[in-house]
């Protein structure tokens, strides 16, 4: 297996083609690699089903590596481009603490990884404000100075991930159930920078991130809010469960519940029925939906990051080919 894994490089996965080999199932084959008529001896299995699992496992692992590489590329570029660097302007020294917001999610791991590579004297000037337990742990485990979210109201910048970003830089966030504190940190920051991989690029919200818009609600309001969301055009809004490790609903850091509300066919009265599967729709529909959801009694916060709250000033997307795509706010759509 090591011989085969060694040949499956990230570059060879720039595109894929379909093929079927004798005795093997159909699988995505990286261009540039020879088609295999029969499995090589070190992969030859008597049970074809076992061979199927082996080949698919290799591909899944390779695709996972591509995604993680894309996240790291975007995170590094974002930190390099936006982390405040008073140490590079010695003619104007400052002793004022640099207050930095650190978001949540898998991409933020690489943001912190890059920050930890900055000069120690610079990091000694910084205070890092987390959006939840995960980012708090990243800050502390990295030996960085922790600041509490309720203490600092003027952050220089906040770095955070996103579950989906449309052409107008409206974002869906909250897949990790930290949306309230993520939004609070974002609105406190002078600059909000989003970091994501290529899978989060979207032509319309609620098309790529299939669970839909996360909405944090007080527990007694779940039924009422769910009915209101259906009236707005949501398809099967669902109370998020806690997963295998917890019986019952997912509970946020603020002791609330999460409803995931997909809007794959638009917003009632605005884009509903115009294009089936077209998502929330253009910027005007996103803003109208954000206002409508926030007006529902029992809603604490929703996961739409829009102009009425805070959009990122720029979004960095790590791509499959090893490049980084940058989308600034107000770019030409």
XYZ file of C-alpha atoms in Angstrom:
333
model
C 0.000 0.000 0.000
C 2.852 2.384 0.730
C 3.934 2.244 -2.922
C 0.469 3.266 -4.111
C -0.033 5.970 -1.508
C 3.345 7.415 -2.405
C 2.244 7.934 -6.014
C -0.978 9.759 -5.140
C 0.324 13.286 -4.743
C -1.801 16.396 -4.189
C -0.801 17.683 -7.630
C -2.070 14.521 -9.283
C -5.473 15.131 -7.751
C -5.960 18.489 -9.543
C -8.653 16.733 -11.569
C -10.200 13.274 -11.656
C -11.571 10.969 -14.325
C -13.759 7.938 -14.040
C -12.572 4.481 -14.949
C -13.187 0.848 -14.055
C -10.467 -1.722 -13.651
C -10.832 -5.484 -14.053
C -12.102 -6.907 -10.817
C -12.093 -3.460 -9.172
C -14.984 -1.048 -8.691
C -15.289 2.333 -10.367
C -13.175 4.953 -8.615
C -11.837 8.452 -9.232
C -8.456 8.058 -10.890
C -5.849 10.838 -10.697
C -4.672 12.015 -14.132
C -1.061 11.122 -14.825
C -1.216 7.757 -13.119
C -1.434 4.614 -15.261
C -4.737 2.807 -15.355
C -4.408 -0.478 -13.553
C -5.719 -3.621 -15.214
C -5.298 -5.718 -12.090
C -4.252 -4.750 -8.587
C -0.510 -4.934 -7.885
C 0.544 -7.881 -5.685
C 0.819 -5.842 -2.484
C -2.808 -4.707 -2.915
C -4.280 -7.863 -4.429
C -7.068 -9.149 -2.212
C -9.130 -12.265 -2.613
C -12.259 -10.409 -1.547
C -13.250 -7.749 -4.157
C -15.335 -5.944 -1.528
C -12.236 -5.513 0.622
C -10.403 -4.082 -2.389
C -13.245 -1.606 -2.863
C -12.889 -0.361 0.690
C -9.112 -0.115 0.342
C -9.150 1.965 -2.840
C -11.860 4.285 -1.584
C -10.089 4.743 1.727
C -6.953 5.877 -0.097
C -8.921 8.428 -2.106
C -10.798 9.737 0.938
C -7.529 10.196 2.778
C -5.966 12.015 -0.158
C -8.959 14.331 -0.515
C -8.825 15.028 3.222
C -5.177 16.036 2.844
C -6.075 18.410 0.000
C -8.751 20.077 2.126
C -6.428 20.459 5.111
C -3.697 21.889 2.886
C -6.211 24.377 1.482
C -7.233 25.469 4.974
C -3.620 25.993 6.007
C -2.818 28.005 2.851
C -5.751 30.355 3.396
C -5.040 30.757 7.110
C -1.373 31.558 6.590
C -2.146 34.098 3.865
C -4.757 35.809 6.045
C -2.447 36.100 9.044
C 0.477 37.275 6.910
C -1.679 39.937 5.299
C -3.625 41.273 8.265
C -2.037 40.523 11.617
C -0.943 43.880 13.108
C 2.845 44.277 13.006
C 3.984 47.321 14.993
C 7.340 45.558 15.323
C 7.930 46.342 11.629
C 7.539 50.085 12.284
C 10.127 50.752 15.006
C 9.946 54.484 14.343
C 6.480 54.496 15.911
C 6.792 52.114 18.875
C 3.624 51.296 20.773
C 3.083 49.757 24.165
C -0.673 49.512 23.670
C -1.892 45.892 23.826
C -2.990 44.416 20.527
C -6.441 42.848 21.024
C -7.067 40.029 18.530
C -10.239 37.967 18.082
C -9.832 34.239 17.465
C -12.808 32.419 15.966
C -13.906 28.798 15.977
C -13.681 25.847 13.628
C -11.134 23.612 11.935
C -9.540 26.378 9.823
C -8.810 28.501 12.886
C -6.407 25.821 14.089
C -4.118 26.887 11.236
C -4.639 30.584 11.972
C -3.303 30.021 15.485
C -0.555 27.801 14.096
C 0.645 30.704 11.926
C 0.289 33.254 14.733
C 2.543 31.112 16.929
C 5.266 31.484 14.278
C 5.347 35.280 14.766
C 8.133 36.869 16.858
C 7.789 36.296 20.596
C 8.180 40.015 21.474
C 5.222 40.804 19.202
C 3.053 38.074 20.732
C 3.883 39.360 24.201
C 2.024 42.567 23.247
C -1.112 40.669 22.202
C -4.268 39.654 24.007
C -6.424 37.046 22.270
C -10.203 36.989 22.709
C -11.906 33.638 21.946
C -15.340 32.948 20.489
C -15.865 29.739 22.430
C -14.312 26.849 24.298
C -12.355 25.531 21.308
C -10.599 28.817 20.542
C -10.037 29.413 24.247
C -8.226 26.067 24.391
C -6.147 26.935 21.300
C -5.072 30.231 22.848
C -4.100 28.703 26.184
C -2.394 25.628 24.734
C -0.300 27.934 22.526
C 0.896 29.898 25.533
C -0.836 33.079 24.308
C -2.438 35.674 26.563
C -6.172 35.076 26.990
C -8.686 37.904 27.142
C -12.313 37.472 28.151
C -15.016 38.322 25.636
C -16.897 40.547 28.087
C -13.813 42.606 28.932
C -12.708 43.944 25.528
C -14.980 45.927 23.216
C -12.432 47.315 20.739
C -10.536 44.586 18.899
C -8.047 45.430 16.173
C -9.012 42.400 14.103
C -10.876 39.098 14.296
C -10.010 35.972 12.312
C -12.745 33.383 11.846
C -13.866 30.602 9.555
C -17.209 30.187 7.790
C -19.504 27.386 6.688
C -20.550 29.163 3.486
C -19.747 32.511 1.832
C -21.712 34.032 -1.064
C -20.461 36.523 -3.704
C -21.509 39.518 -1.557
C -19.491 38.090 1.366
C -22.589 37.242 3.366
C -21.623 34.253 5.515
C -23.295 31.335 7.206
C -21.574 30.513 10.474
C -22.491 28.399 13.461
C -21.779 24.854 12.347
C -19.817 24.507 15.577
C -22.657 26.068 17.628
C -20.566 29.144 18.562
C -22.437 31.650 16.394
C -23.489 34.120 19.116
C -20.007 34.642 20.509
C -18.528 34.535 16.988
C -20.803 37.380 15.964
C -20.116 39.304 19.175
C -16.360 39.146 18.570
C -16.836 40.106 14.902
C -18.908 43.215 15.657
C -16.380 44.313 18.287
C -13.516 44.097 15.778
C -12.396 46.934 13.527
C -11.624 44.325 10.864
C -13.147 40.888 10.390
C -11.239 38.477 8.128
C -12.796 35.194 6.991
C -10.707 32.113 6.234
C -12.056 29.024 4.464
C -11.338 26.301 1.939
C -12.720 25.970 -1.592
C -15.797 24.002 -0.468
C -17.212 27.097 1.247
C -17.403 29.186 -1.952
C -21.066 29.601 -2.827
C -23.219 31.327 -5.429
C -26.063 31.612 -2.905
C -26.371 30.890 0.809
C -27.985 27.565 1.755
C -26.759 25.773 -1.362
C -23.325 24.483 -0.250
C -23.847 24.184 3.496
C -26.726 21.749 3.458
C -27.777 21.892 7.151
C -28.844 25.489 6.505
C -28.737 28.555 8.731
C -27.924 27.852 12.395
C -30.252 29.744 14.723
C -29.648 29.948 18.462
C -32.893 29.908 20.426
C -33.966 29.759 24.050
C -35.171 26.189 24.758
C -38.867 26.997 25.449
C -39.186 28.720 22.045
C -38.078 25.824 19.823
C -41.552 24.860 18.573
C -42.681 28.450 18.019
C -39.492 29.470 16.189
C -39.613 26.328 14.037
C -43.118 27.168 12.808
C -42.089 30.740 12.030
C -39.108 29.502 10.032
C -41.337 27.211 7.982
C -43.571 30.202 7.251
C -40.507 32.068 5.966
C -39.784 29.240 3.521
C -37.404 26.985 5.427
C -37.550 23.328 4.414
C -37.577 20.980 7.395
C -35.869 23.138 10.048
C -34.417 20.763 12.615
C -33.409 20.957 16.253
C -29.719 20.037 16.331
C -28.910 16.969 18.396
C -25.833 16.604 20.569
C -24.418 13.605 18.725
C -23.276 10.201 19.918
C -21.535 11.595 22.986
C -24.636 13.383 24.298
C -28.259 12.387 24.581
C -30.663 15.157 23.596
C -30.172 18.514 21.873
C -26.900 20.319 21.271
C -26.434 22.939 24.006
C -24.457 26.084 23.169
C -21.875 27.798 25.371
C -24.742 30.094 26.394
C -27.054 27.200 27.432
C -29.339 27.613 24.409
C -30.426 25.248 21.610
C -29.669 25.374 17.868
C -32.192 25.042 15.039
C -30.675 24.368 11.607
C -32.909 25.959 8.976
C -32.248 25.234 5.275
C -33.624 27.653 2.682
C -32.782 25.760 -0.519
C -35.704 27.220 -2.483
C -35.549 30.846 -1.411
C -37.403 33.113 1.002
C -41.207 33.274 1.056
C -42.429 36.405 -0.716
C -38.992 37.236 -2.123
C -37.215 34.412 -3.928
C -39.420 31.447 -3.013
C -40.088 29.291 -6.057
C -38.021 31.379 -8.472
C -35.278 28.774 -8.752
C -35.715 25.461 -6.983
C -32.473 24.660 -5.244
C -31.211 28.208 -5.759
C -30.703 28.931 -2.075
C -31.580 32.144 -0.267
C -30.881 34.264 -3.316
C -29.268 37.674 -3.924
C -28.003 40.112 -1.320
C -31.418 41.785 -0.871
C -33.010 38.447 0.019
C -30.219 37.623 2.465
C -30.701 40.921 4.280
C -34.484 40.544 4.402
C -34.182 37.004 5.777
C -31.640 38.085 8.397
C -34.001 40.791 9.636
C -37.008 38.460 9.644
C -35.298 35.693 11.620
C -33.923 38.132 14.187
C -37.422 39.550 14.755
C -38.839 36.185 15.872
C -39.442 36.066 19.621
C -37.207 33.406 21.169
C -34.367 33.818 18.680
C -31.168 34.822 20.452
C -29.051 35.109 17.295
C -28.759 33.616 13.813
C -25.769 32.505 11.803
C -26.119 34.948 8.908
C -23.230 37.411 8.991
C -24.493 40.287 6.868
C -24.129 44.059 6.512
C -26.545 44.701 9.378
C -24.195 42.893 11.764
C -20.744 42.379 10.313
C -19.422 41.008 7.048
C -15.752 40.202 6.572
C -13.685 42.877 4.858
C -12.065 40.065 2.916
C -12.351 36.289 2.581
C -9.449 33.945 1.842
C -10.173 30.606 0.158
C -7.546 27.865 -0.069
C -8.040 26.119 -3.395
C -7.480 22.553 -4.589
C -4.577 23.557 -6.833
C -2.517 25.022 -3.991
C -3.449 28.644 -4.680
C -5.395 31.106 -2.527
C -8.376 33.027 -3.897
C -9.074 36.384 -2.257
C -12.447 38.103 -2.270
C -12.531 41.614 -0.820
C -15.769 43.232 0.293
C -17.556 45.011 -2.573
C -15.648 43.111 -5.231
C -17.294 43.049 -8.656
C -19.840 40.229 -8.669
